[in-house]
mmCIF file of C-alpha atoms in Angstrom:
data_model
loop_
_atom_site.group_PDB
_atom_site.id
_atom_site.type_symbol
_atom_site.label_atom_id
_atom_site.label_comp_id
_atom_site.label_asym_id
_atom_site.label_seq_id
_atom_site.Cartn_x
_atom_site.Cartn_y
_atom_site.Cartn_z
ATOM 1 C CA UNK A 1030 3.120 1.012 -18.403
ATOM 2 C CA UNK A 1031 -0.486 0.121 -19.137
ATOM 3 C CA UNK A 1032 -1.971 2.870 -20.665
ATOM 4 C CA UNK A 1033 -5.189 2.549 -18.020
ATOM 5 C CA UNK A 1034 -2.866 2.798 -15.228
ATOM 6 C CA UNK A 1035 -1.106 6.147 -16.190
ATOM 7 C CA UNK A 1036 -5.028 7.741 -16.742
ATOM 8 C CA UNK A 1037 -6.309 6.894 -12.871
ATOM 9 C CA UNK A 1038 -2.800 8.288 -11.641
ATOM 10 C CA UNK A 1039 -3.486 11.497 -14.147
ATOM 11 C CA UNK A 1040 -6.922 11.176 -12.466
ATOM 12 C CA UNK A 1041 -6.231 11.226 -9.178
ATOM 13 C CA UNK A 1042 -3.092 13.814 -9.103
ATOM 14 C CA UNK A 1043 -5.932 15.744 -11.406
ATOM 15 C CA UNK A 1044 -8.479 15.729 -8.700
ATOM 16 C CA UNK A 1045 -6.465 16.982 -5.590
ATOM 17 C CA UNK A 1046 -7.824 20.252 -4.268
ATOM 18 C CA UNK A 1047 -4.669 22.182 -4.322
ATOM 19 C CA UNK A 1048 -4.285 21.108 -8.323
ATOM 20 C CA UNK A 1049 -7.713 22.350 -8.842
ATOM 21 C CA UNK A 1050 -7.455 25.926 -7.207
ATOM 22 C CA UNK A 1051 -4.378 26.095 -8.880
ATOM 23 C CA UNK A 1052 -6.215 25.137 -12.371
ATOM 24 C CA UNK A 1053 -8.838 27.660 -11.333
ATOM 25 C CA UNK A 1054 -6.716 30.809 -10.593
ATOM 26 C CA UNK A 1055 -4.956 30.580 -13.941
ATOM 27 C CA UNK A 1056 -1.793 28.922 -12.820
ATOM 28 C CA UNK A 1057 -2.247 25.648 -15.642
ATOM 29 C CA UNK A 1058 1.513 25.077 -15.915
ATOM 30 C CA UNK A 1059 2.218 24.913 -12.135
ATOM 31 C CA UNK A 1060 -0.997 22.426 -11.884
ATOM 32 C CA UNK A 1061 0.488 20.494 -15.073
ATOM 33 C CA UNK A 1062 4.001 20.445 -13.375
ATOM 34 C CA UNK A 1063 2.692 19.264 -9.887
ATOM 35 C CA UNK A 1064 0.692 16.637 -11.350
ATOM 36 C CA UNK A 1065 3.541 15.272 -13.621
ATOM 37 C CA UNK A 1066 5.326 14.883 -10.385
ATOM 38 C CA UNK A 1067 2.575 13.039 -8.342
ATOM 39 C CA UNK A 1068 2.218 11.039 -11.531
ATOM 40 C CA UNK A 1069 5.801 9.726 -11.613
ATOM 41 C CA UNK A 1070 6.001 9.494 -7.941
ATOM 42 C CA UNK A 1071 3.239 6.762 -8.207
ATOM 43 C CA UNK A 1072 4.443 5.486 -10.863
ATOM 44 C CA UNK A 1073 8.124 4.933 -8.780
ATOM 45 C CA UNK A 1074 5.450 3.484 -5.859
ATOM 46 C CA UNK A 1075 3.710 0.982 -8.220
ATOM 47 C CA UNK A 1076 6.963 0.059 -9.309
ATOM 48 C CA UNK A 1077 8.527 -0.734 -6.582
ATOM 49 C CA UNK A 1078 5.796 -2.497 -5.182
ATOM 50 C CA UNK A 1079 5.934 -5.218 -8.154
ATOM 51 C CA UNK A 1080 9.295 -5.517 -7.154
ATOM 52 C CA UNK A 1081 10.069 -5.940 -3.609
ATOM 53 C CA UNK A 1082 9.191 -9.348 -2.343
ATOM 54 C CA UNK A 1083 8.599 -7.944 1.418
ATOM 55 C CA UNK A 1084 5.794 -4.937 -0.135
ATOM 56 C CA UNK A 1085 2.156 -5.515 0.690
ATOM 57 C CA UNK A 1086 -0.891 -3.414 1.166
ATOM 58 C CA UNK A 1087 -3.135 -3.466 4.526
ATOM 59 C CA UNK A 1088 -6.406 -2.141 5.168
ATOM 60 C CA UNK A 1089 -8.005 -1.809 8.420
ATOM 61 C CA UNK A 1090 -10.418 0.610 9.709
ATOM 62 C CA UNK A 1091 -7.883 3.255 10.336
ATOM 63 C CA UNK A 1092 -7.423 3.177 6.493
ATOM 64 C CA UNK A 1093 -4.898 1.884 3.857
ATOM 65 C CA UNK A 1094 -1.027 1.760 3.934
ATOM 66 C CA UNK A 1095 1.099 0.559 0.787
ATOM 67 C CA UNK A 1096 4.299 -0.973 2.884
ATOM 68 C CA UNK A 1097 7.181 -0.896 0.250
ATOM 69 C CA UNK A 1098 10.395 -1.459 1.831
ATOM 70 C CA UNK A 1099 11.158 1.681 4.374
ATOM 71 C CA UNK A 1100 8.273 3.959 2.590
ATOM 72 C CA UNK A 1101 4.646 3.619 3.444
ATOM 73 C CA UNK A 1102 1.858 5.452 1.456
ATOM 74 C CA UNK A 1103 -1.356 5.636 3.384
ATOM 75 C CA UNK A 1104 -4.961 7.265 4.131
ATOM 76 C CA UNK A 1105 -7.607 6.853 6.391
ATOM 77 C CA UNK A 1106 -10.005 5.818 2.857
ATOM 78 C CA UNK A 1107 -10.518 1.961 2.935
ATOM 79 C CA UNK A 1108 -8.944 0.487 -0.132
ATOM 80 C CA UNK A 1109 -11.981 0.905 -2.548
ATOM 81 C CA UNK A 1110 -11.023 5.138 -1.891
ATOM 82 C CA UNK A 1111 -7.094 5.021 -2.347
ATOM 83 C CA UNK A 1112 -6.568 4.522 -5.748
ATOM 84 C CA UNK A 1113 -2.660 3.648 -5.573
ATOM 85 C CA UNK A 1114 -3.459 0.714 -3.348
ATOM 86 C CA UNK A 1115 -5.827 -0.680 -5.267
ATOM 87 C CA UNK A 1116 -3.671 -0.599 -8.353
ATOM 88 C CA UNK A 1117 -0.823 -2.379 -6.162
ATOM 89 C CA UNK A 1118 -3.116 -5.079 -5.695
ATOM 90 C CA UNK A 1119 -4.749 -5.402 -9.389
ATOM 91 C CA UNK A 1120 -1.306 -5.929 -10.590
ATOM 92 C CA UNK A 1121 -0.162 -8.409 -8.038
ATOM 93 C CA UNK A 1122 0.791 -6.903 -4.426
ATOM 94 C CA UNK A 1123 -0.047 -8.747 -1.433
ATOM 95 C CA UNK A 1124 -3.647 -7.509 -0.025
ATOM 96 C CA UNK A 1125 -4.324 -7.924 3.693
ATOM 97 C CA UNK A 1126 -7.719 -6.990 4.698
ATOM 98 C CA UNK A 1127 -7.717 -7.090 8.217
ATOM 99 C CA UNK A 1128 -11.183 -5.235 8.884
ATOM 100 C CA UNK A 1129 -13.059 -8.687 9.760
ATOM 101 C CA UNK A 1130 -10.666 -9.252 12.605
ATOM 102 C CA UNK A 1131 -12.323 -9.207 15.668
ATOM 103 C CA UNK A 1132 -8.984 -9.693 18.637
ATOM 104 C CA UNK A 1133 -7.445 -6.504 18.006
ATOM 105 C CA UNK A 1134 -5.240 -7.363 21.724
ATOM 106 C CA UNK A 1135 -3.936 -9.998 19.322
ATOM 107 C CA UNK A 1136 -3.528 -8.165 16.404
ATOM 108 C CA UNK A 1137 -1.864 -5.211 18.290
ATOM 109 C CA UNK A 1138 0.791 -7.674 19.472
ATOM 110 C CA UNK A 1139 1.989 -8.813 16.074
ATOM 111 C CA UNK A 1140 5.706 -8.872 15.095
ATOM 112 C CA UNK A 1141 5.958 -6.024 12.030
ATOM 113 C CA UNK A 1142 7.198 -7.538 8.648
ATOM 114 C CA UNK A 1143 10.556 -7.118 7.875
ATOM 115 C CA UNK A 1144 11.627 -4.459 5.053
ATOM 116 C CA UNK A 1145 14.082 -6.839 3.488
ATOM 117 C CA UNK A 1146 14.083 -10.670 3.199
ATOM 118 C CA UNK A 1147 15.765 -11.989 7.219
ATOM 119 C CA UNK A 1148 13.398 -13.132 9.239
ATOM 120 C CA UNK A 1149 14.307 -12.821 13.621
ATOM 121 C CA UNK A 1150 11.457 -15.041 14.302
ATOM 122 C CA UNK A 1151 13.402 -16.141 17.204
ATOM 123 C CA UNK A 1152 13.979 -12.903 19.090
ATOM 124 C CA UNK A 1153 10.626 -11.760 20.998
ATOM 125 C CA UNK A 1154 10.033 -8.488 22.457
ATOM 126 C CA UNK A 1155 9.505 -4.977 20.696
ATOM 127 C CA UNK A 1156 10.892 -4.273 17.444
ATOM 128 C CA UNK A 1157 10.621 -7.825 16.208
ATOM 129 C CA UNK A 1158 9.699 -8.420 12.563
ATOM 130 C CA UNK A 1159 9.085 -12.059 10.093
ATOM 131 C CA UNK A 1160 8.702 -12.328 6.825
ATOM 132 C CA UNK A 1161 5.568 -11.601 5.012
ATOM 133 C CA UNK A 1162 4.592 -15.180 4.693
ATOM 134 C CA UNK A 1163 4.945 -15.899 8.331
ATOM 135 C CA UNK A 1164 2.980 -12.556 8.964
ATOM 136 C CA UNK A 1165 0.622 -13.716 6.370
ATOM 137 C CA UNK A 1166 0.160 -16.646 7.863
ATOM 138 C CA UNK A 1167 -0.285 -15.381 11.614
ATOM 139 C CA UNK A 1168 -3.210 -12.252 10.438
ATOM 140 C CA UNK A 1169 -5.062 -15.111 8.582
ATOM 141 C CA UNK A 1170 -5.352 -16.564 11.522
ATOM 142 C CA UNK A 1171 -7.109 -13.980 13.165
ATOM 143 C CA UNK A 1172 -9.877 -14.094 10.666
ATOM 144 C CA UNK A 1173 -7.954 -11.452 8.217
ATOM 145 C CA UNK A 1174 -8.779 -12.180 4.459
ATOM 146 C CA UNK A 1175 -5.638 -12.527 2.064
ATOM 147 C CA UNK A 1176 -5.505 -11.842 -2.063
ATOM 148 C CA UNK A 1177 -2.759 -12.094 -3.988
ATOM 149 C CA UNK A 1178 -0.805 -14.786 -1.668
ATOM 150 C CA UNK A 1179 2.711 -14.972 -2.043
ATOM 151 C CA UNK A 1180 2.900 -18.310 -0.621
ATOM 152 C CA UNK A 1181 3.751 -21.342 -2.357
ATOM 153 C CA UNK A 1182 0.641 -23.069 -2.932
ATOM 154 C CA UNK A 1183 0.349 -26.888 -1.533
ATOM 155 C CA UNK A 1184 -1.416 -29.324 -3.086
ATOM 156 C CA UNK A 1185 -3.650 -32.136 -1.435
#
């Protein structure tokens, strides 16, 4: 693991408010034991996000969600606030920034993406799902903006 990864996880686990007070009343080892946790817990997140071909990250206006398989990691912070996200994306993730779309009646209607690799494009109604590509490919046509495409590029 890249050494600049492991210090904004240390960071962040660092900074919540529940390691600080504990830091504060004297209870060090119980702070240092937490954080070691949250720290390999990301780590297991970042992971598995490199590795499942279905995981992407989303950010909308109600905040940020890390899809990896049947987990999701969110927070109402945009992207530029959640710190896991963002490393998802710097080291490859899918990124779907759907805060320029406008037709949320469209948006709302979507199929979900499917936590493995099928694809039940066919069946319509609730509990539908595609795969990330075809979901891809549906949000950018609302106007969402995509980095780190996993589609096969074409050439002209």
């Amino acid at each position: 693991m890249q050494p600049g990864v492991l210090r904004v996880l240390r960071a962040t686990a660092a900074s919540w408010w529940r390691h600080r007070e504990l830091r504060r009343t004297g209870e060090k080892e119980l702070a240092r034991q937490l954080e070691r946790t949250a720290v390999l817990r990301d780590l297991g997140y970042l992971k598995q996000a490199a590795s499942l071909p279905y995981a992407h990250v989303i950010c909308g206006e109600g905040g940020t969600f890390l899809h990896i398989g049947w987990t999701t990691v969110s927070t109402f912070a945009p992207i530029e606030r959640f710190p896991l996200a963002a490393l998802a994306v710097a080291r490859g993730t899918p990124f779907i920034d759907i805060r320029p779309v406008t037709n949320v009646i469209a948006f709302a209607n979507l199929p979900r993406v499917a936590r493995d690799v099928s694809d039940d494009s066919e069946i319509w109604g609730l509990g539908r799902s595609v795969s990330l590509t075809n979901y891809i490919d549906t949000v950018e046509a609302l106007a969402a903006r995509i980095i780190n495409d996993p589609r096969p590029r074409q050439s002209i």
